[in-house]
PDB file of C-alpha atoms and ligand atoms in Angstrom:
ATOM      1  CA  MET M   1      -0.048   0.152  -0.078  1.00 60.00           C
ATOM      2  CA  LYS M   2       1.463   3.137  -1.181  1.00 75.00           C
ATOM      3  CA  GLY M   3      -0.130   5.864   1.071  1.00 90.00           C
ATOM      4  CA  PHE M   4      -1.205   8.498  -1.411  1.00 98.00           C
ATOM      5  CA  PHE M   5      -1.722  12.226  -0.673  1.00 98.00           C
ATOM      6  CA  ILE M   6      -5.253  13.235  -1.776  1.00 98.00           C
ATOM      7  CA  ALA M   7      -6.012  16.896  -1.458  1.00 98.00           C
ATOM      8  CA  ALA M   8      -9.281  18.650  -2.359  1.00 98.00           C
ATOM      9  CA  ASN M   9      -9.094  22.125  -3.647  1.00 98.00           C
ATOM     10  CA  TRP M  10     -12.746  23.421  -3.119  1.00 98.00           C
ATOM     11  CA  LYS M  11     -11.802  26.896  -4.451  1.00 98.00           C
ATOM     12  CA  MET M  12     -14.809  29.360  -3.831  1.00 98.00           C
ATOM     13  CA  ASN M  13     -17.272  26.563  -3.288  1.00 98.00           C
ATOM     14  CA  LYS M  14     -19.405  25.268  -0.453  1.00 98.00           C
ATOM     15  CA  THR M  15     -20.924  27.400   2.335  1.00 98.00           C
ATOM     16  CA  ASN M  16     -20.256  26.402   5.980  1.00 98.00           C
ATOM     17  CA  SER M  17     -23.353  24.262   6.132  1.00 98.00           C
ATOM     18  CA  GLU M  18     -22.481  22.625   2.867  1.00 98.00           C
ATOM     19  CA  ALA M  19     -19.064  21.887   3.992  1.00 98.00           C
ATOM     20  CA  THR M  20     -20.118  20.394   7.311  1.00 98.00           C
ATOM     21  CA  ASP M  21     -22.742  18.061   5.559  1.00 98.00           C
ATOM     22  CA  PHE M  22     -20.161  17.068   3.188  1.00 98.00           C
ATOM     23  CA  VAL M  23     -17.597  16.155   5.939  1.00 98.00           C
ATOM     24  CA  LYS M  24     -20.136  14.337   7.955  1.00 97.00           C
ATOM     25  CA  ALA M  25     -21.102  12.207   5.013  1.00 97.00           C
ATOM     26  CA  LEU M  26     -17.673  11.566   3.920  1.00 97.00           C
ATOM     27  CA  LYS M  27     -16.396  10.348   7.342  1.00 95.00           C
ATOM     28  CA  PRO M  28     -17.857   6.814   7.289  1.00 95.00           C
ATOM     29  CA  LEU M  29     -17.008   6.524   3.452  1.00 95.00           C
ATOM     30  CA  ILE M  30     -13.196   6.882   4.064  1.00 95.00           C
ATOM     31  CA  GLU M  31     -12.735   5.085   7.391  1.00 93.00           C
ATOM     32  CA  ASN M  32     -10.439   2.585   5.877  1.00 93.00           C
ATOM     33  CA  THR M  33      -8.115   4.757   3.888  1.00 95.00           C
ATOM     34  CA  THR M  34      -4.377   4.621   4.369  1.00 95.00           C
ATOM     35  CA  SER M  35      -3.899   7.848   2.131  1.00 97.00           C
ATOM     36  CA  THR M  36      -3.458  11.385   3.747  1.00 97.00           C
ATOM     37  CA  VAL M  37      -6.653  13.194   2.776  1.00 98.00           C
ATOM     38  CA  ILE M  38      -6.366  16.884   2.950  1.00 98.00           C
ATOM     39  CA  LEU M  39      -9.492  19.199   2.554  1.00 98.00           C
ATOM     40  CA  CYS M  40      -8.735  22.873   1.414  1.00 98.00           C
ATOM     41  CA  PRO M  41     -12.263  24.594   2.168  1.00 98.00           C
ATOM     42  CA  SER M  42     -13.013  28.273   2.442  1.00 98.00           C
ATOM     43  CA  PHE M  43     -11.039  30.127   5.092  1.00 98.00           C
ATOM     44  CA  LEU M  44     -14.434  30.610   6.862  1.00 98.00           C
ATOM     45  CA  ALA M  45     -15.142  26.689   7.018  1.00 98.00           C
ATOM     46  CA  ILE M  46     -11.741  25.925   8.469  1.00 98.00           C
ATOM     47  CA  PRO M  47     -12.650  26.223  12.234  1.00 98.00           C
ATOM     48  CA  ILE M  48     -15.877  24.545  11.665  1.00 97.00           C
ATOM     49  CA  LEU M  49     -14.289  21.525  10.037  1.00 97.00           C
ATOM     50  CA  LYS M  50     -11.468  21.347  12.425  1.00 96.00           C
ATOM     51  CA  GLY M  51     -14.089  21.488  15.319  1.00 95.00           C
ATOM     52  CA  MET M  52     -15.420  18.196  13.846  1.00 95.00           C
ATOM     53  CA  SER M  53     -12.258  16.509  14.603  1.00 88.00           C
ATOM     54  CA  ILE M  54     -12.245  13.906  11.956  1.00 92.00           C
ATOM     55  CA  LYS M  55      -9.277  11.869  12.418  1.00 90.00           C
ATOM     56  CA  LYS M  56      -8.762  10.895   8.724  1.00 91.00           C
ATOM     57  CA  LEU M  57      -9.013  14.376   7.600  1.00 96.00           C
ATOM     58  CA  LYS M  58      -6.313  17.092   7.521  1.00 97.00           C
ATOM     59  CA  ILE M  59      -7.228  20.568   6.806  1.00 98.00           C
ATOM     60  CA  GLY M  60      -5.468  22.892   4.331  1.00 98.00           C
ATOM     61  CA  ALA M  61      -5.906  26.449   3.220  1.00 98.00           C
ATOM     62  CA  GLN M  62      -5.896  27.692  -0.257  1.00 98.00           C
ATOM     63  CA  ASN M  63      -3.739  30.756   0.236  1.00 98.00           C
ATOM     64  CA  LEU M  64      -1.949  32.906   2.690  1.00 98.00           C
ATOM     65  CA  HIS M  65      -0.241  36.391   2.770  1.00 98.00           C
ATOM     66  CA  GLU M  66       3.451  36.461   2.484  1.00 98.00           C
ATOM     67  CA  LYS M  67       3.878  38.997   5.487  1.00 98.00           C
ATOM     68  CA  PRO M  68       3.089  37.969   9.130  1.00 97.00           C
ATOM     69  CA  ARG M  69       0.808  40.981   9.949  1.00 97.00           C
ATOM     70  CA  GLY M  70      -0.113  44.454   9.083  1.00 97.00           C
ATOM     71  CA  THR M  71      -2.036  46.749   6.901  1.00 98.00           C
ATOM     72  CA  PHE M  72      -3.200  44.203   4.288  1.00 98.00           C
ATOM     73  CA  THR M  73      -7.011  44.436   4.152  1.00 98.00           C
ATOM     74  CA  GLY M  74      -8.545  41.117   3.478  1.00 97.00           C
ATOM     75  CA  GLU M  75      -5.589  38.937   3.902  1.00 98.00           C
ATOM     76  CA  ILE M  76      -4.794  35.942   6.140  1.00 98.00           C
ATOM     77  CA  SER M  77      -1.329  35.269   7.646  1.00 98.00           C
ATOM     78  CA  GLY M  78       0.421  31.904   8.100  1.00 98.00           C
ATOM     79  CA  GLU M  79       0.435  32.546  11.846  1.00 98.00           C
ATOM     80  CA  MET M  80      -3.377  32.802  11.797  1.00 98.00           C
ATOM     81  CA  LEU M  81      -3.665  29.519   9.683  1.00 98.00           C
ATOM     82  CA  PHE M  82      -1.384  27.757  12.077  1.00 98.00           C
ATOM     83  CA  ASP M  83      -3.317  28.964  15.150  1.00 98.00           C
ATOM     84  CA  ALA M  84      -6.630  27.674  13.445  1.00 97.00           C
ATOM     85  CA  GLY M  85      -5.045  24.224  13.165  1.00 97.00           C
ATOM     86  CA  VAL M  86      -4.285  24.299   9.500  1.00 98.00           C
ATOM     87  CA  GLN M  87      -1.623  21.763   8.587  1.00 98.00           C
ATOM     88  CA  TYR M  88      -1.341  22.352   4.867  1.00 98.00           C
ATOM     89  CA  VAL M  89      -1.482  25.341   2.437  1.00 98.00           C
ATOM     90  CA  LEU M  90      -1.651  25.579  -1.301  1.00 98.00           C
ATOM     91  CA  VAL M  91       1.037  28.058  -2.543  1.00 98.00           C
ATOM     92  CA  GLY M  92       1.101  29.275  -6.147  1.00 98.00           C
ATOM     93  CA  HIS M  93      -2.094  27.671  -7.505  1.00 98.00           C
ATOM     94  CA  SER M  94      -2.372  28.700 -11.027  1.00 97.00           C
ATOM     95  CA  GLU M  95      -5.580  30.718 -10.499  1.00 97.00           C
ATOM     96  CA  ARG M  96      -3.556  32.759  -7.951  1.00 98.00           C
ATOM     97  CA  ARG M  97      -0.863  33.164 -10.467  1.00 97.00           C
ATOM     98  CA  HIS M  98      -2.987  34.090 -13.401  1.00 95.00           C
ATOM     99  CA  ILE M  99      -5.943  35.530 -12.011  1.00 96.00           C
ATOM    100  CA  PHE M 100      -4.547  37.308  -9.056  1.00 97.00           C
ATOM    101  CA  GLY M 101      -1.340  38.139 -10.706  1.00 97.00           C
ATOM    102  CA  GLU M 102       0.863  36.409  -8.188  1.00 98.00           C
ATOM    103  CA  SER M 103       4.688  36.437  -9.478  1.00 98.00           C
ATOM    104  CA  ASP M 104       7.130  33.678  -8.901  1.00 97.00           C
ATOM    105  CA  GLN M 105       8.775  35.884  -6.298  1.00 97.00           C
ATOM    106  CA  THR M 106       5.447  36.430  -4.403  1.00 98.00           C
ATOM    107  CA  VAL M 107       5.051  32.529  -4.571  1.00 98.00           C
ATOM    108  CA  ALA M 108       8.421  32.267  -3.087  1.00 98.00           C
ATOM    109  CA  LYS M 109       7.735  34.626  -0.188  1.00 98.00           C
ATOM    110  CA  LYS M 110       4.399  32.692   0.444  1.00 98.00           C
ATOM    111  CA  LEU M 111       6.372  29.623   0.543  1.00 98.00           C
ATOM    112  CA  ALA M 112       8.864  30.907   3.023  1.00 98.00           C
ATOM    113  CA  ALA M 113       5.946  32.323   5.221  1.00 98.00           C
ATOM    114  CA  ALA M 114       4.266  28.883   5.158  1.00 98.00           C
ATOM    115  CA  ILE M 115       7.404  27.000   6.252  1.00 98.00           C
ATOM    116  CA  GLU M 116       8.115  29.556   8.811  1.00 98.00           C
ATOM    117  CA  ASN M 117       4.683  29.103  10.431  1.00 98.00           C
ATOM    118  CA  LYS M 118       4.987  25.427  10.394  1.00 98.00           C
ATOM    119  CA  LEU M 119       2.575  24.754   7.548  1.00 98.00           C
ATOM    120  CA  VAL M 120       3.432  22.177   4.977  1.00 98.00           C
ATOM    121  CA  PRO M 121       3.239  24.045   1.619  1.00 98.00           C
ATOM    122  CA  ILE M 122       1.807  22.313  -1.468  1.00 98.00           C
ATOM    123  CA  LEU M 123       3.767  24.246  -4.051  1.00 98.00           C
ATOM    124  CA  CYS M 124       1.705  24.279  -7.417  1.00 98.00           C
ATOM    125  CA  ILE M 125       3.510  24.636 -10.615  1.00 98.00           C
ATOM    126  CA  GLY M 126       2.387  24.169 -14.283  1.00 97.00           C
ATOM    127  CA  GLU M 127       2.673  25.501 -17.735  1.00 96.00           C
ATOM    128  CA  THR M 128      -0.054  27.217 -19.696  1.00 94.00           C
ATOM    129  CA  TYR M 129      -1.143  25.790 -23.279  1.00 92.00           C
ATOM    130  CA  SER M 130       0.677  28.265 -25.327  1.00 93.00           C
ATOM    131  CA  GLN M 131       3.999  27.461 -23.263  1.00 96.00           C
ATOM    132  CA  LYS M 132       3.268  23.702 -23.684  1.00 94.00           C
ATOM    133  CA  VAL M 133       2.898  24.242 -27.620  1.00 93.00           C
ATOM    134  CA  ALA M 134       5.986  26.477 -27.673  1.00 96.00           C
ATOM    135  CA  GLY M 135       8.100  23.656 -26.200  1.00 97.00           C
ATOM    136  CA  GLU M 136       8.632  25.602 -23.054  1.00 98.00           C
ATOM    137  CA  THR M 137       7.072  23.204 -20.458  1.00 98.00           C
ATOM    138  CA  GLU M 138      10.393  22.047 -18.835  1.00 98.00           C
ATOM    139  CA  SER M 139      11.955  25.482 -18.712  1.00 98.00           C
ATOM    140  CA  VAL M 140       8.800  26.958 -17.211  1.00 98.00           C
ATOM    141  CA  LEU M 141       8.662  24.344 -14.521  1.00 98.00           C
ATOM    142  CA  LYS M 142      12.360  24.596 -13.744  1.00 98.00           C
ATOM    143  CA  ASN M 143      12.046  28.323 -13.430  1.00 98.00           C
ATOM    144  CA  GLN M 144       8.801  28.155 -11.099  1.00 98.00           C
ATOM    145  CA  LEU M 145      10.645  25.635  -8.969  1.00 98.00           C
ATOM    146  CA  GLY M 146      13.965  27.424  -8.830  1.00 97.00           C
ATOM    147  CA  VAL M 147      12.599  30.739  -7.838  1.00 98.00           C
ATOM    148  CA  ALA M 148      10.089  29.184  -5.289  1.00 98.00           C
ATOM    149  CA  LEU M 149      12.660  27.060  -3.554  1.00 97.00           C
ATOM    150  CA  SER M 150      15.716  29.381  -3.772  1.00 95.00           C
ATOM    151  CA  GLU M 151      15.821  29.998   0.034  1.00 91.00           C
ATOM    152  CA  VAL M 152      14.311  26.638   1.005  1.00 96.00           C
ATOM    153  CA  VAL M 153      16.879  24.351   2.738  1.00 96.00           C
ATOM    154  CA  GLY M 154      17.161  20.469   2.048  1.00 95.00           C
ATOM    155  CA  GLY M 155      15.109  18.519   4.500  1.00 96.00           C
ATOM    156  CA  THR M 156      12.292  20.900   4.598  1.00 97.00           C
ATOM    157  CA  GLU M 157       8.903  19.364   4.227  1.00 98.00           C
ATOM    158  CA  PHE M 158       6.688  20.160   1.356  1.00 98.00           C
ATOM    159  CA  LEU M 159       4.638  18.819  -1.408  1.00 98.00           C
ATOM    160  CA  VAL M 160       4.681  19.664  -5.138  1.00 98.00           C
ATOM    161  CA  ALA M 161       1.644  19.658  -7.196  1.00 98.00           C
ATOM    162  CA  TYR M 162       2.147  19.462 -11.073  1.00 98.00           C
ATOM    163  CA  GLU M 163      -1.033  21.005 -12.558  1.00 97.00           C
ATOM    164  CA  PRO M 164      -0.878  21.979 -16.328  1.00 97.00           C
ATOM    165  CA  VAL M 165      -2.856  24.874 -16.553  1.00 95.00           C
ATOM    166  CA  TRP M 166      -4.451  23.790 -19.806  1.00 94.00           C
ATOM    167  CA  ALA M 167      -5.865  20.585 -17.877  1.00 94.00           C
ATOM    168  CA  ILE M 168      -7.498  22.461 -15.077  1.00 94.00           C
ATOM    169  CA  SER M 169     -11.260  22.311 -15.300  1.00 89.00           C
ATOM    170  CA  SER M 170     -13.100  25.669 -15.515  1.00 81.00           C
ATOM    171  CA  GLY M 171     -16.057  24.298 -13.435  1.00 70.00           C
ATOM    172  CA  ASP M 172     -18.276  24.466 -16.576  1.00 68.00           C
ATOM    173  CA  PRO M 173     -19.203  20.820 -17.586  1.00 65.00           C
ATOM    174  CA  ASN M 174     -19.741  22.116 -21.128  1.00 66.00           C
ATOM    175  CA  GLN M 175     -16.238  22.973 -21.562  1.00 68.00           C
ATOM    176  CA  PRO M 176     -14.313  19.745 -21.036  1.00 64.00           C
ATOM    177  CA  LYS M 177     -10.550  19.945 -20.673  1.00 77.00           C
ATOM    178  CA  LEU M 178      -7.643  18.249 -22.171  1.00 85.00           C
ATOM    179  CA  THR M 179      -5.905  15.828 -19.928  1.00 89.00           C
ATOM    180  CA  PRO M 180      -2.158  14.842 -20.321  1.00 94.00           C
ATOM    181  CA  THR M 181      -1.503  11.143 -21.373  1.00 95.00           C
ATOM    182  CA  ALA M 182      -0.125   8.870 -18.587  1.00 96.00           C
ATOM    183  CA  THR M 183       3.167   9.047 -20.402  1.00 96.00           C
ATOM    184  CA  GLU M 184       3.361  12.879 -20.347  1.00 96.00           C
ATOM    185  CA  ILE M 185       2.564  12.826 -16.602  1.00 98.00           C
ATOM    186  CA  GLY M 186       5.169  10.268 -15.896  1.00 98.00           C
ATOM    187  CA  ASP M 187       7.886  12.074 -17.865  1.00 98.00           C
ATOM    188  CA  ILE M 188       7.214  15.413 -16.184  1.00 98.00           C
ATOM    189  CA  HIS M 189       7.007  14.057 -12.689  1.00 98.00           C
ATOM    190  CA  LYS M 190      10.423  12.296 -13.343  1.00 98.00           C
ATOM    191  CA  PHE M 191      11.750  15.633 -14.477  1.00 98.00           C
ATOM    192  CA  ILE M 192      10.452  17.433 -11.410  1.00 98.00           C
ATOM    193  CA  LYS M 193      11.857  14.640  -9.042  1.00 98.00           C
ATOM    194  CA  GLU M 194      15.280  14.946 -10.721  1.00 97.00           C
ATOM    195  CA  LEU M 195      15.313  18.823 -10.369  1.00 97.00           C
ATOM    196  CA  LEU M 196      14.256  18.567  -6.686  1.00 98.00           C
ATOM    197  CA  LYS M 197      16.975  15.860  -5.945  1.00 97.00           C
ATOM    198  CA  ASN M 198      19.571  17.827  -7.811  1.00 95.00           C
ATOM    199  CA  ASN M 199      18.748  20.786  -5.440  1.00 94.00           C
ATOM    200  CA  GLY M 200      18.945  18.847  -2.369  1.00 95.00           C
ATOM    201  CA  HIS M 201      15.143  18.010  -1.906  1.00 97.00           C
ATOM    202  CA  LYS M 202      14.862  14.319  -1.702  1.00 95.00           C
ATOM    203  CA  ASN M 203      11.780  12.147  -1.143  1.00 95.00           C
ATOM    204  CA  ILE M 204       9.461  15.019  -2.017  1.00 98.00           C
ATOM    205  CA  ASN M 205       5.967  13.775  -3.064  1.00 98.00           C
ATOM    206  CA  ILE M 206       4.521  14.989  -6.151  1.00 98.00           C
ATOM    207  CA  LEU M 207       0.697  15.295  -6.678  1.00 98.00           C
ATOM    208  CA  TYR M 208      -0.908  15.383 -10.147  1.00 98.00           C
ATOM    209  CA  GLY M 209      -3.603  18.051 -10.715  1.00 97.00           C
ATOM    210  CA  GLY M 210      -5.768  18.994 -13.644  1.00 96.00           C
ATOM    211  CA  SER M 211      -9.230  17.305 -14.242  1.00 93.00           C
ATOM    212  CA  ALA M 212      -8.153  14.313 -12.174  1.00 96.00           C
ATOM    213  CA  ASN M 213     -11.347  12.470 -11.316  1.00 95.00           C
ATOM    214  CA  ASP M 214     -12.810   8.896 -10.499  1.00 94.00           C
ATOM    215  CA  LYS M 215     -12.261   7.856 -13.965  1.00 94.00           C
ATOM    216  CA  ASN M 216      -8.697   8.467 -14.589  1.00 95.00           C
ATOM    217  CA  CYS M 217      -7.115   8.456 -11.073  1.00 96.00           C
ATOM    218  CA  VAL M 218      -6.395   4.756 -10.950  1.00 96.00           C
ATOM    219  CA  GLU M 219      -4.693   4.738 -14.201  1.00 96.00           C
ATOM    220  CA  PHE M 220      -2.667   7.929 -13.044  1.00 97.00           C
ATOM    221  CA  SER M 221      -1.887   6.409  -9.728  1.00 97.00           C
ATOM    222  CA  LYS M 222       0.014   3.643 -11.311  1.00 96.00           C
ATOM    223  CA  ILE M 223       2.617   6.133 -12.850  1.00 97.00           C
ATOM    224  CA  ASP M 224       5.908   6.072 -11.461  1.00 96.00           C
ATOM    225  CA  GLY M 225       6.400   9.442  -9.588  1.00 96.00           C
ATOM    226  CA  VAL M 226       2.633  10.101  -8.933  1.00 98.00           C
ATOM    227  CA  ASP M 227       2.180  10.249  -5.220  1.00 98.00           C
ATOM    228  CA  GLY M 228      -1.150  11.743  -5.213  1.00 98.00           C
ATOM    229  CA  PHE M 229      -3.702  14.124  -6.534  1.00 98.00           C
ATOM    230  CA  LEU M 230      -4.971  17.799  -6.167  1.00 98.00           C
ATOM    231  CA  ILE M 231      -8.428  17.696  -7.069  1.00 98.00           C
ATOM    232  CA  GLY M 232     -10.799  20.620  -7.816  1.00 97.00           C
ATOM    233  CA  GLY M 233     -14.121  19.778  -9.362  1.00 96.00           C
ATOM    234  CA  ALA M 234     -14.280  16.121  -8.696  1.00 96.00           C
ATOM    235  CA  SER M 235     -13.793  16.780  -5.089  1.00 98.00           C
ATOM    236  CA  LEU M 236     -16.904  18.697  -4.722  1.00 97.00           C
ATOM    237  CA  ASP M 237     -19.069  15.614  -4.805  1.00 97.00           C
ATOM    238  CA  LYS M 238     -18.731  13.329  -1.806  1.00 96.00           C
ATOM    239  CA  GLU M 239     -19.590  10.089  -3.606  1.00 96.00           C
ATOM    240  CA  ARG M 240     -16.994  10.872  -6.182  1.00 96.00           C
ATOM    241  CA  PHE M 241     -14.289  12.051  -3.997  1.00 98.00           C
ATOM    242  CA  ALA M 242     -14.814   9.005  -1.628  1.00 97.00           C
ATOM    243  CA  SER M 243     -14.614   6.685  -4.526  1.00 97.00           C
ATOM    244  CA  MET M 244     -11.309   8.410  -5.686  1.00 97.00           C
ATOM    245  CA  ILE M 245      -9.920   7.857  -2.308  1.00 97.00           C
ATOM    246  CA  ASN M 246     -11.054   4.339  -1.982  1.00 96.00           C
ATOM    247  CA  SER M 247      -9.817   3.335  -5.351  1.00 96.00           C
ATOM    248  CA  LEU M 248      -6.383   4.477  -4.502  1.00 93.00           C
ATOM    249  CA  GLU M 249      -5.907   1.829  -1.674  1.00 71.00           C
TER     250      GLU M 249
HETATM  251  P1  LIG X 301      -9.782  20.526 -11.378  1.00 66.75           P
HETATM  252  O1  LIG X 301      -8.818  21.461 -10.497  1.00 66.75           O
HETATM  253  O2  LIG X 301      -9.574  19.176 -10.767  1.00 66.75           O
HETATM  254  O3  LIG X 301     -11.136  20.937 -11.295  1.00 66.75           O
HETATM  255  O4  LIG X 301      -9.208  20.564 -12.877  1.00 66.75           O
HETATM  256  C1  LIG X 301      -7.575  21.187  -9.998  1.00 66.75           C
HETATM  257  C2  LIG X 301      -7.175  22.384  -9.197  1.00 66.75           C
HETATM  258  O5  LIG X 301      -7.234  23.565  -9.816  1.00 66.75           O
HETATM  259  O6  LIG X 301      -6.359  22.344  -8.207  1.00 66.75           O
END
């Protein structure tokens, strides 16, 4: 049994009562999992889900601010997340990079803030479709990783999520996305592992994300170098999410 990491990125979905109902229903469905299951709900739902004390669920946040405190209206610090019992935090998700304009340098600062506050960062990297078509995938990933990890010492705990931007679903079922082939995923994960190793980061788990669902996750989980999944759309449905978790045992 491998022990995968399965992280749900709920994005801007689920009210507190919807999140509570989801977790209540999910609990009996995943009792036997040996995977690490991480839920990243809205900030508002974090204390509520923490309060439910579900042993099999770890709680993650979707974002944090790079500064510890100050005049940053609307932002949440790493210290606040740690204090609320958060264990993981997404850093550099492509929606943060492309919709909210986070640069590689901002991502690096957020990563450092997460580590400083004893949160395990899930560093998201991935190329856009035009970068892929231009043959720039490897250089983009190398640069994203290089900048983000420039100050991170070997032995630090973090996860990487490889999410090709062109494969991330829009939430609109009428706009299905492309997904990479198993061979493409395998090649990229191998490339990322090598890069990490050469920079002193050994045994880092790499998740695949981008339209991962109950139909493709078993096939993808068999790829060497795939240590789990970061799941958006398919994590919003409890049966689908539970079926993914249980199919990866
Ligand atoms: P998706 O999203 O599974 O809906 O494609 C993944 C993500 O954005 O993390």
